[in-house]
């Protein structure tokens, strides 16, 4: 599969498709976009790069008509247009595949697609068109399959095919590979190349620099709401791209694998858990030992049991057998979350706002949230010691560089990266012996991510046992001493990180090649329909 | 030009105080329009409603009589609403408290002495808790919507009361009127002042202070707020979802039940088919107008109590129907909820997009 065989020459000569000039968007005090210029040419794969909060999503939403710019103009094929809503965008020929899918799980593929299209087409005709279009672009789909039964990679295909049916001239894709295995991503790239060859432009939003270098013809880089540079990514390295995004060199995380490990502090023995709803994931016979001094990374694609595994170790959901989970030598399967915390365990869930922190409470109250019964003297005879909590908040703010507009604000006013530093810092401040963290740097800027990853490694080197659950393979490689893969509620045996190649992880993510045979089945069904 | 609601980064402290006042102002304006429409001079009507009752001792005492149950019930409801439990059935819990508390003066009227009244109040609290425990059980066990169950139980409680005073509990010496026997002196609240004001108002004050302390200072108050705003985070903090449903229903049931028995033994002196002008429902407005804060509820309770007395006065002096009071209270709730939006959002006027040309402000 040679994906480098793209014809980059002549990209500049292509006619302009869309030109946005001086786009400014103000949200109250904040300038999300500040005089942004962007030009996309026909048949071009154009990368939009930037850290979280750089203004990429705002710009894209303006192009797709979901937001209205405060000022600035958009020209489509040389003519000035006003894109007042997504329907107008689709009419022009702009399609968008969102990072978070908007599919109804209880409906079939064809029903989901019909909902997004103008009325009047017969279901049977539409199903035929779906099969035809999806096969033409190498994205086979079975129109009659129920969305709930389909893996994430296939669901993304539905979104893409839904856009393709409207024959777009510009396809916007927001972080499309974040939910895919490396193999699935390669398939997607082939489709994108085919589309580009046919003259369709693609605006590709990603923070995966390797990928951008590999497939994009042109890149626009944003920082703090402005375009800071444009380049030909094929002529750059990931490191130079990262520097343009962040504006400075990103600190490399130092891990120095020692190899020396201590006692088993987290012991899972054949842990199983039923799915709590139709769309939940059941855990099947999960066994895992994590030793003092090491970080075990758990890779996997979204919704393969990550949050269930987290809940079972944290005690938000209890297992039947007390002895099937042991923390720091104590049987803990039936223990509640605060009892586990008192043993010396700490937990950081995936969702910062709404799980790890209460949006409407000030930070010092959010300190009380997880530390009210961990022996930190925050409660005296049922009365909350507010000044004690405020002191802790200040300490966490200083130690973990949490930036805020004024002292002790409500959690919801913090940016993603700062809130994550706070939520992680709140637990690290306790000096835990066991730490379980789900998606430690999801949606966090590169600087904060490096700080958090380094803090986790340092904690392990000081004798803690750490589990990092992450969908970001780069992150797993950066922090983990051993790697296991979670797929459909089953956990592979952890292996030393240096022995795990990306290909091997990809196979394990897909459930040992099981997904491949599935795909063939779908293809077969689709052609037979 | 169009109006846009823009989310604030944090809630506005100023608006937290201003929004209820704004709501009162808007209700007065809308109320004036209503008065004009029914052919009454709005200035006179507002004077009759809200000023005149404050000019005599009798009506000031009556204000305490009407406000005390509102405040007591609303304080309990604030715990429910803060924890996201929608107990709409305080009226039923009030009625059940009155019935349970009345077991002593009606069936065991020989039981007198200093312990009789405290026993009645405990029975009243238990009656309210019992009635509130039904929606709590249905919600925790079967996931039933508590708005429907608690509301429906109001009517059941009222029919039970109606049955009792017309049937088994009817006063044998009462000339067949649907009323229970009159309570003994030991079974009635101590009177204060010249009118109907009695000791029962103390319960409201104690409840205000106790619940204020619990909500602002203790870990229980913290739990109530967290579970109400973000149950997932509450679970992460180790709080129990079912526990908070039970706690909030039982405490609001107990308060409503005490309000019920206090009303019957203090203000009325016997059980009658109708023992409340809708205190349990009006208390919902009181709770929200007071921003679910016990101190705020104290003032909101006085205002709504005033609207009851003012409604009666307006009936006499201006010949207005007593429905006016309900309409007024309804408008107040409507505006309170609407104005609450301003706490998390600000309103902005947006001019339409200027046409191309003048919009290029490169920075």
JSON list of C-alpha atoms in Angstrom, two decimals, chain A residues 28 34 37 68-69 71 80 311 316 337-338 341 347 349 354-355 358 365 369-370 372 379 382-384 386 406 410 412, chain B residues 2 6 9-11 213 216-219 222 226 229-230 232-233 235-239 344 353 356 359-363:
[
{"chain": "A", "resi": 28, "resn": "UNK", "atom": "CA", "xyz": [-17.75, 37.97, 24.36]},
{"chain": "A", "resi": 34, "resn": "UNK", "atom": "CA", "xyz": [-8.80, 37.09, 14.40]},
{"chain": "A", "resi": 37, "resn": "UNK", "atom": "CA", "xyz": [-7.35, 34.08, 5.70]},
{"chain": "A", "resi": 68, "resn": "UNK", "atom": "CA", "xyz": [-21.78, 33.35, 11.76]},
{"chain": "A", "resi": 69, "resn": "UNK", "atom": "CA", "xyz": [-18.58, 35.37, 11.52]},
{"chain": "A", "resi": 71, "resn": "UNK", "atom": "CA", "xyz": [-16.67, 40.12, 10.21]},
{"chain": "A", "resi": 80, "resn": "UNK", "atom": "CA", "xyz": [-18.84, 36.21, -2.60]},
{"chain": "A", "resi": 311, "resn": "UNK", "atom": "CA", "xyz": [-15.24, 2.41, 36.83]},
{"chain": "A", "resi": 316, "resn": "UNK", "atom": "CA", "xyz": [-17.90, 3.49, 40.81]},
{"chain": "A", "resi": 337, "resn": "UNK", "atom": "CA", "xyz": [-14.56, 4.61, 45.88]},
{"chain": "A", "resi": 338, "resn": "UNK", "atom": "CA", "xyz": [-13.62, 6.48, 49.05]},
{"chain": "A", "resi": 341, "resn": "UNK", "atom": "CA", "xyz": [-8.93, 6.25, 48.00]},
{"chain": "A", "resi": 347, "resn": "UNK", "atom": "CA", "xyz": [-8.46, 8.19, 40.00]},
{"chain": "A", "resi": 349, "resn": "UNK", "atom": "CA", "xyz": [-11.73, 9.96, 34.77]},
{"chain": "A", "resi": 354, "resn": "UNK", "atom": "CA", "xyz": [-19.15, 16.59, 34.73]},
{"chain": "A", "resi": 355, "resn": "UNK", "atom": "CA", "xyz": [-17.28, 13.58, 36.10]},
{"chain": "A", "resi": 358, "resn": "UNK", "atom": "CA", "xyz": [-18.47, 19.97, 38.87]},
{"chain": "A", "resi": 365, "resn": "UNK", "atom": "CA", "xyz": [-15.07, 23.04, 46.28]},
{"chain": "A", "resi": 369, "resn": "UNK", "atom": "CA", "xyz": [-15.13, 16.57, 45.77]},
{"chain": "A", "resi": 370, "resn": "UNK", "atom": "CA", "xyz": [-12.50, 13.84, 45.78]},
{"chain": "A", "resi": 372, "resn": "UNK", "atom": "CA", "xyz": [-13.42, 14.95, 51.62]},
{"chain": "A", "resi": 379, "resn": "UNK", "atom": "CA", "xyz": [-14.23, 17.75, 57.19]},
{"chain": "A", "resi": 382, "resn": "UNK", "atom": "CA", "xyz": [-19.53, 17.20, 59.15]},
{"chain": "A", "resi": 383, "resn": "UNK", "atom": "CA", "xyz": [-18.51, 20.86, 58.64]},
{"chain": "A", "resi": 384, "resn": "UNK", "atom": "CA", "xyz": [-16.42, 21.57, 55.54]},
{"chain": "A", "resi": 386, "resn": "UNK", "atom": "CA", "xyz": [-13.29, 25.88, 53.48]},
{"chain": "A", "resi": 406, "resn": "UNK", "atom": "CA", "xyz": [-8.83, 35.29, 38.91]},
{"chain": "A", "resi": 410, "resn": "UNK", "atom": "CA", "xyz": [-15.69, 28.09, 38.78]},
{"chain": "A", "resi": 412, "resn": "UNK", "atom": "CA", "xyz": [-16.27, 25.63, 33.86]},
{"chain": "B", "resi": 2, "resn": "UNK", "atom": "CA", "xyz": [-31.76, 40.45, 16.96]},
{"chain": "B", "resi": 6, "resn": "UNK", "atom": "CA", "xyz": [-24.44, 34.64, 25.27]},
{"chain": "B", "resi": 9, "resn": "UNK", "atom": "CA", "xyz": [-17.86, 32.03, 31.73]},
{"chain": "B", "resi": 10, "resn": "UNK", "atom": "CA", "xyz": [-19.06, 31.96, 35.34]},
{"chain": "B", "resi": 11, "resn": "UNK", "atom": "CA", "xyz": [-22.40, 32.73, 36.96]},
{"chain": "B", "resi": 213, "resn": "UNK", "atom": "CA", "xyz": [-26.26, 25.95, 58.01]},
{"chain": "B", "resi": 216, "resn": "UNK", "atom": "CA", "xyz": [-23.60, 26.30, 53.27]},
{"chain": "B", "resi": 217, "resn": "UNK", "atom": "CA", "xyz": [-21.32, 24.70, 55.85]},
{"chain": "B", "resi": 218, "resn": "UNK", "atom": "CA", "xyz": [-21.61, 20.93, 55.95]},
{"chain": "B", "resi": 219, "resn": "UNK", "atom": "CA", "xyz": [-20.56, 18.09, 53.70]},
{"chain": "B", "resi": 222, "resn": "UNK", "atom": "CA", "xyz": [-22.11, 19.94, 49.50]},
{"chain": "B", "resi": 226, "resn": "UNK", "atom": "CA", "xyz": [-23.13, 18.21, 43.72]},
{"chain": "B", "resi": 229, "resn": "UNK", "atom": "CA", "xyz": [-25.79, 19.65, 39.43]},
{"chain": "B", "resi": 230, "resn": "UNK", "atom": "CA", "xyz": [-23.67, 16.72, 38.30]},
{"chain": "B", "resi": 232, "resn": "UNK", "atom": "CA", "xyz": [-21.83, 11.59, 37.74]},
{"chain": "B", "resi": 233, "resn": "UNK", "atom": "CA", "xyz": [-19.30, 13.73, 39.60]},
{"chain": "B", "resi": 235, "resn": "UNK", "atom": "CA", "xyz": [-20.79, 9.36, 42.34]},
{"chain": "B", "resi": 236, "resn": "UNK", "atom": "CA", "xyz": [-17.11, 9.94, 41.72]},
{"chain": "B", "resi": 237, "resn": "UNK", "atom": "CA", "xyz": [-17.04, 11.75, 45.08]},
{"chain": "B", "resi": 238, "resn": "UNK", "atom": "CA", "xyz": [-18.55, 8.63, 46.66]},
{"chain": "B", "resi": 239, "resn": "UNK", "atom": "CA", "xyz": [-22.07, 9.98, 47.19]},
{"chain": "B", "resi": 344, "resn": "UNK", "atom": "CA", "xyz": [-25.65, 32.22, 33.35]},
{"chain": "B", "resi": 353, "resn": "UNK", "atom": "CA", "xyz": [-23.98, 41.57, 9.21]},
{"chain": "B", "resi": 356, "resn": "UNK", "atom": "CA", "xyz": [-19.24, 43.40, 2.18]},
{"chain": "B", "resi": 359, "resn": "UNK", "atom": "CA", "xyz": [-15.95, 44.59, 7.52]},
{"chain": "B", "resi": 360, "resn": "UNK", "atom": "CA", "xyz": [-12.25, 44.05, 7.03]},
{"chain": "B", "resi": 361, "resn": "UNK", "atom": "CA", "xyz": [-10.77, 44.97, 10.35]},
{"chain": "B", "resi": 362, "resn": "UNK", "atom": "CA", "xyz": [-7.41, 43.25, 10.23]},
{"chain": "B", "resi": 363, "resn": "UNK", "atom": "CA", "xyz": [-5.72, 43.37, 13.62]}
]
